[in-house]
Short mmCIF file of C-alpha atoms and ligand atoms in Angstrom, two decimals:
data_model
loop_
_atom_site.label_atom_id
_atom_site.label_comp_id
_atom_site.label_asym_id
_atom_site.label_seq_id
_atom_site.Cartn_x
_atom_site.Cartn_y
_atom_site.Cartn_z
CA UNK A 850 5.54 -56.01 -7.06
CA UNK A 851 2.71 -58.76 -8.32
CA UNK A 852 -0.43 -57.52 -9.15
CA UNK A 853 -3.44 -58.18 -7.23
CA UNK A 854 -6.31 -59.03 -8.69
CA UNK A 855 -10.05 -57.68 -7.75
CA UNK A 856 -10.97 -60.21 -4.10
CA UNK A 857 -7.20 -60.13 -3.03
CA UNK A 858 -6.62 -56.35 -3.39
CA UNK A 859 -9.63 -56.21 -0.91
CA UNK A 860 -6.62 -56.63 2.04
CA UNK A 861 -5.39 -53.19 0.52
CA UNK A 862 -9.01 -51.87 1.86
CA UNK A 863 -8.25 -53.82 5.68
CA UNK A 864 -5.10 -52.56 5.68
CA UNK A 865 -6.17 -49.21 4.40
CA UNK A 866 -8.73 -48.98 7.27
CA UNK A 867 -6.66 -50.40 10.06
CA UNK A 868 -4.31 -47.59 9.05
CA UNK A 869 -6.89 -44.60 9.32
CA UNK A 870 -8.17 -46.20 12.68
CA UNK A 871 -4.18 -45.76 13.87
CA UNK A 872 -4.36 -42.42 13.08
CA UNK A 873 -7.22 -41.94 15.52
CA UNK A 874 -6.43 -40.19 18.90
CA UNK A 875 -9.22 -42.59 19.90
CA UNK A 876 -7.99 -45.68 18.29
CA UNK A 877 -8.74 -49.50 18.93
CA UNK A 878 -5.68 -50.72 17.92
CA UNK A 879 -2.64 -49.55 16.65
CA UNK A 880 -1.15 -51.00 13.49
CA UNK A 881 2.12 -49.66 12.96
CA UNK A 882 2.54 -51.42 9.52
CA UNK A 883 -0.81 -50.68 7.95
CA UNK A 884 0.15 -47.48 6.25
CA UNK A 885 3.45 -49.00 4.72
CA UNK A 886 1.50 -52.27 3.41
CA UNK A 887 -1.20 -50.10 1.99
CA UNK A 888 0.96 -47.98 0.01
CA UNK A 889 -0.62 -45.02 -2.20
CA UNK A 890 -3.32 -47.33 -2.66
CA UNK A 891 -5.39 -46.36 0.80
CA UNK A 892 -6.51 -42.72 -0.19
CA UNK A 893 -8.52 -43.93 -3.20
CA UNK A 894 -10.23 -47.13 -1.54
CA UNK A 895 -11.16 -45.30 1.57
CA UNK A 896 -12.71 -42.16 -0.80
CA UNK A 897 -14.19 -44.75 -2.42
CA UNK A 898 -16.20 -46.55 0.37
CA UNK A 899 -16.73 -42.91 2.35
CA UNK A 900 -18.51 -42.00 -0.80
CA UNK A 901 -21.10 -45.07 -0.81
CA UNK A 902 -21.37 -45.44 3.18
CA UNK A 903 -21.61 -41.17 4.29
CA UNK A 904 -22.81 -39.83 1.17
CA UNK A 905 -23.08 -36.28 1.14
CA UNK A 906 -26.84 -35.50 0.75
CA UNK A 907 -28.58 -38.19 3.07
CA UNK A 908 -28.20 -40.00 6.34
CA UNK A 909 -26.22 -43.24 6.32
CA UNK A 910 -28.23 -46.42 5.74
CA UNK A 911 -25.13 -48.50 5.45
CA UNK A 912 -23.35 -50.25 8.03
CA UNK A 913 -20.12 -47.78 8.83
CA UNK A 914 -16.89 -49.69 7.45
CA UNK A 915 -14.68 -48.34 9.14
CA UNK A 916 -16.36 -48.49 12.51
CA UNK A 917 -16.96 -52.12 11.59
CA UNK A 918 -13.56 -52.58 10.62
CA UNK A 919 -11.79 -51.09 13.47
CA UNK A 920 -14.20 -53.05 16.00
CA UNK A 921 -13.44 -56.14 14.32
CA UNK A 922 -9.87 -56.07 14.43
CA UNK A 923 -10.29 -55.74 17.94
CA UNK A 924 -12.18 -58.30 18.90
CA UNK A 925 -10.28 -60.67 16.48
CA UNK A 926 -7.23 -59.26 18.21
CA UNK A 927 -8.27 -59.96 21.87
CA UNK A 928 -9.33 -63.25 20.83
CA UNK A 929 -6.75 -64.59 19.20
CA UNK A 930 -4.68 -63.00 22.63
CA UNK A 931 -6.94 -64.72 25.06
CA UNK A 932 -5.79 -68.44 22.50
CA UNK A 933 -2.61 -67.78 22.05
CA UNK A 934 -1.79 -67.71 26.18
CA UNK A 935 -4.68 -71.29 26.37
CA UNK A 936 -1.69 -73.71 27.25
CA UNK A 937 -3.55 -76.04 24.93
CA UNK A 938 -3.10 -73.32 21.76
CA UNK A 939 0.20 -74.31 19.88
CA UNK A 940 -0.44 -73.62 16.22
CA UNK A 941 -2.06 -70.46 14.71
CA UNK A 942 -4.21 -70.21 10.94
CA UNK A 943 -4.75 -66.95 9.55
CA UNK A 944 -6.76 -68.02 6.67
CA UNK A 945 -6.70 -65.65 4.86
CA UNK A 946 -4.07 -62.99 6.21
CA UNK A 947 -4.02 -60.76 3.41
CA UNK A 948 -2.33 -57.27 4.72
CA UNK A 949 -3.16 -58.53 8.53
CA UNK A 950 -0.03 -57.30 10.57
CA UNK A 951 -0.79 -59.53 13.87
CA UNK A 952 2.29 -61.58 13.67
CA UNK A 953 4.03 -58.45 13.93
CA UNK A 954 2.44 -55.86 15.97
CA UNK A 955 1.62 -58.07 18.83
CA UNK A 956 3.55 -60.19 21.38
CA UNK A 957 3.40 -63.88 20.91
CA UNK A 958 4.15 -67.13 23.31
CA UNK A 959 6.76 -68.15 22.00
CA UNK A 960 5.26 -71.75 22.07
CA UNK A 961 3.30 -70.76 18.90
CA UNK A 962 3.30 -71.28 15.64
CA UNK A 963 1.58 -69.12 13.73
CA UNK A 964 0.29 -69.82 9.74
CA UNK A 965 -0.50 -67.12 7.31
CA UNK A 966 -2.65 -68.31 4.27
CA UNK A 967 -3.27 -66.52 1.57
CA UNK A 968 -2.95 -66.87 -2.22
CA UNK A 969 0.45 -66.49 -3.70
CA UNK A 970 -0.31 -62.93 -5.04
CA UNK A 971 -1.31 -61.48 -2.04
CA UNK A 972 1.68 -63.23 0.56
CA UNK A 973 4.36 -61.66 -2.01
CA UNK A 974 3.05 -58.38 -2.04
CA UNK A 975 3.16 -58.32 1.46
CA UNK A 976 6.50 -59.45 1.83
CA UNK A 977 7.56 -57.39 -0.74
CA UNK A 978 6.07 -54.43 1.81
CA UNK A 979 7.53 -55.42 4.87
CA UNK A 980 10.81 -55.92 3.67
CA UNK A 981 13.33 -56.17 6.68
CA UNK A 982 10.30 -56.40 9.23
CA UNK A 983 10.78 -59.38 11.70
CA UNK A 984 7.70 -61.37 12.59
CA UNK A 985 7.39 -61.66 16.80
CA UNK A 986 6.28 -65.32 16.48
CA UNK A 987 7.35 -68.29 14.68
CA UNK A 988 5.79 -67.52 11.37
CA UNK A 989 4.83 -69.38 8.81
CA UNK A 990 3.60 -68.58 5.13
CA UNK A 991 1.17 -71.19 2.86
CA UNK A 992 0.80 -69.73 -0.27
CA UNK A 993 -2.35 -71.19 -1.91
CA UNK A 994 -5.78 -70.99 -2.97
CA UNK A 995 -8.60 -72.17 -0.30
CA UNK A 996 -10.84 -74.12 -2.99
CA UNK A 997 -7.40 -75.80 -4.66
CA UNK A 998 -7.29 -79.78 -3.99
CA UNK A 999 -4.34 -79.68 -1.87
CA UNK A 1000 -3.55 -76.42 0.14
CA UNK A 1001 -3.96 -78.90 3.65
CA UNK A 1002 -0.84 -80.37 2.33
CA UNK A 1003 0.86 -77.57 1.91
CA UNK A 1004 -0.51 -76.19 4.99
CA UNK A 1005 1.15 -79.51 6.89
CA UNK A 1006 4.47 -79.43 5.06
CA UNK A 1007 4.55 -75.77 6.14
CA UNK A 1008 4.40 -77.43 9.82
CA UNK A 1009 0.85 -77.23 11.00
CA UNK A 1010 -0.08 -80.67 13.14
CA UNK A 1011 -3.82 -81.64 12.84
CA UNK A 1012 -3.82 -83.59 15.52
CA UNK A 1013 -2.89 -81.08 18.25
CA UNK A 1014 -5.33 -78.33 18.64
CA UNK A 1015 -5.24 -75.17 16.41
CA UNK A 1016 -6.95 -71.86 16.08
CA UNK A 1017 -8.27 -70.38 12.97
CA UNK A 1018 -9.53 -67.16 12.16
CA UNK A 1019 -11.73 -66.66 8.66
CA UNK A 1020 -11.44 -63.01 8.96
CA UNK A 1021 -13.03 -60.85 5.89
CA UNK A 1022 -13.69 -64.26 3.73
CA UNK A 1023 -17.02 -65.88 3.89
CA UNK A 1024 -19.30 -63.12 2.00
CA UNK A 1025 -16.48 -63.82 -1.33
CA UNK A 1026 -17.18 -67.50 -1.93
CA UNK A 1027 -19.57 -69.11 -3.29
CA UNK A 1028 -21.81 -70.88 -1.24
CA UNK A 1029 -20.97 -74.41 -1.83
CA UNK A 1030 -17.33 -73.33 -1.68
CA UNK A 1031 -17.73 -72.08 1.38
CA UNK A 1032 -18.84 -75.12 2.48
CA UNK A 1033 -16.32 -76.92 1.32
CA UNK A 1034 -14.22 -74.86 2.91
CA UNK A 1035 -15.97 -75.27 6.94
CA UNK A 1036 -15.45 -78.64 6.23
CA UNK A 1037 -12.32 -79.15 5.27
CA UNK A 1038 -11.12 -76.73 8.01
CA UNK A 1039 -13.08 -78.90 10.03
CA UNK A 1040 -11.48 -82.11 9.14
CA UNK A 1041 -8.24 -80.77 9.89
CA UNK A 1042 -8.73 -79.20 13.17
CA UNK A 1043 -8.13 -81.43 15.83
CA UNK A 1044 -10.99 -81.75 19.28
CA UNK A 1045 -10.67 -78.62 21.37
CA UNK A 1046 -9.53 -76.02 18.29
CA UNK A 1047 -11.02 -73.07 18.09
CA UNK A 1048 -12.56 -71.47 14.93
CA UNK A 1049 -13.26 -67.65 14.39
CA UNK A 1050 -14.79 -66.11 11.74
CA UNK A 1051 -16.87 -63.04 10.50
CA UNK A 1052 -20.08 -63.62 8.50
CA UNK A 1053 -22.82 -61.73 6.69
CA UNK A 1054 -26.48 -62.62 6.65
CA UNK A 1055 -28.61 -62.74 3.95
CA UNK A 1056 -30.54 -59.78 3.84
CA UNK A 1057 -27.25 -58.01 4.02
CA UNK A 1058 -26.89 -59.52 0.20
CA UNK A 1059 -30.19 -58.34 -0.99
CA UNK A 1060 -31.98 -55.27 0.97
CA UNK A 1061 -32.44 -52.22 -1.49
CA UNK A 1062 -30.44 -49.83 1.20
CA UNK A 1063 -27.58 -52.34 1.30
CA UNK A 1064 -26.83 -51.68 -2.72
CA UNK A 1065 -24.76 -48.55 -2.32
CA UNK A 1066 -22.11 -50.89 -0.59
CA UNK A 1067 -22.81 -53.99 -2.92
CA UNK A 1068 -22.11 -52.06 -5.49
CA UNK A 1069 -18.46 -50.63 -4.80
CA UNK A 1070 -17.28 -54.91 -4.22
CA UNK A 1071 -19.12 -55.90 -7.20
CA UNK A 1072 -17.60 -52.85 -9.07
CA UNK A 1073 -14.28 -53.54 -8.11
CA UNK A 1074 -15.16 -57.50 -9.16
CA UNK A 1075 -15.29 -59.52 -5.86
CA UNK A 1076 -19.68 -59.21 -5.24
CA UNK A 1077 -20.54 -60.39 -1.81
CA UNK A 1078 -21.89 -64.40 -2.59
CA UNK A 1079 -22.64 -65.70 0.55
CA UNK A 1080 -24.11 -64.95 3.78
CA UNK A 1081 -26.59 -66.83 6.42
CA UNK A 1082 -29.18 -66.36 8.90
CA UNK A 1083 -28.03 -69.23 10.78
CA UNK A 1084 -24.32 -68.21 11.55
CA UNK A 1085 -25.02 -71.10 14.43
CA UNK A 1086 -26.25 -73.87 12.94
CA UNK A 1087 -23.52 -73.67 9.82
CA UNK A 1088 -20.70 -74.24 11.89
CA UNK A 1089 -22.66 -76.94 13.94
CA UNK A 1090 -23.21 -78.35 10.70
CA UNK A 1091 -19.33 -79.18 10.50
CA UNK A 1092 -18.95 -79.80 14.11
CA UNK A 1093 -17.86 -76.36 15.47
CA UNK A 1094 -20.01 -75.28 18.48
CA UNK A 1095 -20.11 -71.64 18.21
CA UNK A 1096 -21.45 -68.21 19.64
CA UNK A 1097 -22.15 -65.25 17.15
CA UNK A 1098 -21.80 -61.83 18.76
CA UNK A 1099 -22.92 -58.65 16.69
CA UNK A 1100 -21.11 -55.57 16.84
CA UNK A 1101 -22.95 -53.39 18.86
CA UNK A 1102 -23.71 -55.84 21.56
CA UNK A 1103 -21.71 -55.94 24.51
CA UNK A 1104 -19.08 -58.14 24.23
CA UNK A 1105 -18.64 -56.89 20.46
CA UNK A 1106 -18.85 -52.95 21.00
CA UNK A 1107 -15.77 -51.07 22.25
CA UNK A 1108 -17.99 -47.64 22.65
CA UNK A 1109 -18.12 -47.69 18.71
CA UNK A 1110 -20.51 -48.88 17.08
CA UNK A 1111 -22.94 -46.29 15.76
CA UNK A 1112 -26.07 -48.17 15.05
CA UNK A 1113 -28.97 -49.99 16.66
CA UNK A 1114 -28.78 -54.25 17.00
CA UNK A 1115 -32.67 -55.22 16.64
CA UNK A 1116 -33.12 -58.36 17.99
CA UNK A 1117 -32.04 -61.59 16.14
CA UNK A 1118 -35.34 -62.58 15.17
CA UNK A 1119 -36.08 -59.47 13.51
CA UNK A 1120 -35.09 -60.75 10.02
CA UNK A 1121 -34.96 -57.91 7.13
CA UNK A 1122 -32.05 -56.49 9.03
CA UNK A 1123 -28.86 -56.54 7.77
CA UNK A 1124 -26.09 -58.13 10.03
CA UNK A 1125 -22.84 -59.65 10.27
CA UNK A 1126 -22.09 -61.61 12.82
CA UNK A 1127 -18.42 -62.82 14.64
CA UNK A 1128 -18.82 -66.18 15.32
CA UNK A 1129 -16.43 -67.79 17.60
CA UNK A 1130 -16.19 -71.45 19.22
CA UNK A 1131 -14.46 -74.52 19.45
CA UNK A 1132 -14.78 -78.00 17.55
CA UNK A 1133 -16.41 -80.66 19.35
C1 LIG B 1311 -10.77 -58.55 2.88
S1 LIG B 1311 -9.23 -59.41 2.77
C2 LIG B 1311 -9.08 -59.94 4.44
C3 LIG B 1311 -7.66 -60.26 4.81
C4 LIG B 1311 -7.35 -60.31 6.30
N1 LIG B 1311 -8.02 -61.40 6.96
C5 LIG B 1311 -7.71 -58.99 6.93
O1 LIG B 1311 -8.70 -58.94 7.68
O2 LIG B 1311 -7.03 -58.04 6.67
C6 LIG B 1311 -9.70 -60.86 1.85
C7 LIG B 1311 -8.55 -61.79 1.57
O3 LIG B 1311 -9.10 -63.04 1.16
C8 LIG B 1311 -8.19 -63.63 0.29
N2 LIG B 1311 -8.88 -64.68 -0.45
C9 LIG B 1311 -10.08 -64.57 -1.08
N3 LIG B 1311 -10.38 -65.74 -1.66
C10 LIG B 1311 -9.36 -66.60 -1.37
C11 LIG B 1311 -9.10 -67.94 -1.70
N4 LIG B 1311 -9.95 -68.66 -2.44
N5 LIG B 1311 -7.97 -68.51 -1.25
C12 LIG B 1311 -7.09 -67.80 -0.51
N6 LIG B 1311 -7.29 -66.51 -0.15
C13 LIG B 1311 -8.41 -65.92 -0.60
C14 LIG B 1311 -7.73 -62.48 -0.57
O4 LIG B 1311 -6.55 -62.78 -1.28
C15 LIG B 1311 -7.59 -61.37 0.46
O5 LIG B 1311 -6.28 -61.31 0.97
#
């Protein structure tokens, strides 16, 4: 089993989460695989983050993970759903997938084709885990690193078409890299995503990356050796930027809530707030 270093053992945390919400008798989701990818890992990453988010001798000031988690894998769910069954939708990109279990747990047209990036590390593992597991769609893996030169060429060999229309999902990304790289990254998404794709993704903003009561939570990635890097106040305007017209919804709000979320959503122009933000949309 390859080791994982600090950022990619961060899908041991999704899938660690996505397994406790399964558990629930009042569940989001159900990921049937989540436990078995996680491994003996889970009970020490959730302690872990249930010690900085609900400590034991004063109210929560930190967003809840695992009510943010579970909501989030939701709404990511139902989107990529609602895509996947767009005639237009033909092609897939999970970048990254880390421990995601979509391709597995849900049903699939079977005019997809579905792309899970991640780095080498990280799509062994996972194969490693779900050993004798078939994938519901046809399923594709790309192995590389999102600031390498080339991983669109690999990405293409693998089968993806940029001029047909895609969906991507940047799901539990943005806040690792840097923010030029992250740039980099919009835009060379961008560049290979042809008119009419859609583009998902879930961002921070900044004060999430600097407000005193946001430390406790800081602290545990930093610990661990993946800090949060990047976040914006403008989730709009940055994919605009690279010619994605997008919405960002907040959980909390309606269309981003599920009966879950635990804390108020002070208006957007409120700005020493911390935030994160799904942003969803299509490029122009
Ligand atoms: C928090 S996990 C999220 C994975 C998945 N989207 C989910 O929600 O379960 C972060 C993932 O980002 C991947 N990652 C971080 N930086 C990357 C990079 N430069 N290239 C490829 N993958 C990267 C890690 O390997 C890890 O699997």
């Amino acid at each position: 089993m390859p080791v994982l270093n600090p950022v990619e053992r961060t899908a041991l945390l999704t899938a660690a989460l996505r397994a406790a919400e399964t558990r629930r008798g009042d569940r989001l989701y159900e990921d049937p695989y989540a436990a078995g990818l996680v491994g003996d890992a889970g009970a020490g990453l959730l302690a872990e983050i249930r010690a900085a988010t609900f400590p034991p001798d004063r109210p929560r000031s930190l967003p809840s993970t695992p009510d943010y988690n579970a909501i989030r894998t939701r709404f990511f769910d139902d989107l990529l759903q609602h895509a996947a069954h767009a005639p237009e939708t033909t092609q897939i990109v999970l970048a990254p997938a880390g421990m995601d279990s979509r391709a597995y747990r849900l049903p699939w047209p079977s005019h997809i084709r579905y792309f899970e990036v991640d780095r080498p590390a990280v799509l062994e593992f996972k194969a490693d885990r779900l050993d004798g597991v078939r994938p519901r769609v046809d399923h594709r893996t790309v192995a590389v690193d999102l600031t390498a030169d080339d991983w669109e060429d690999r990405l293409v060999a693998a089968g993806y078409d940029p001029s047909v229309p895609s969906t991507w999902l940047l799901e539990g990304l943005l806040y690792y890299i840097p923010e030029a790289d992250a740039h980099r990254m919009l835009e060379r998404v961008a560049a290979i995503s042809a008119p009419g794709s859609r583009i998902a993704a879930d961002i921070v903003n900044q004060a999430a990356l600097t407000l005193p009561h946001m430390r406790g939570l800081l602290d545990v990635f930093a610990g661990w050796g993946c800090p949060w890097v990047f976040g914006t106040d403008e989730p709009e305007e940055l994919f605009e930027s690279y010619g994605f017209d997008v919405r960002a919804v907040q959980p909390g709000e309606p269309d981003a809530d599920f009966g879950r979320w635990p804390d108020p959503v002070p208006p957007r122009e409120v700005k020493d707030v911390r935030r994160v933000f799904f942003v969803h949309g299509r490029r122009r």
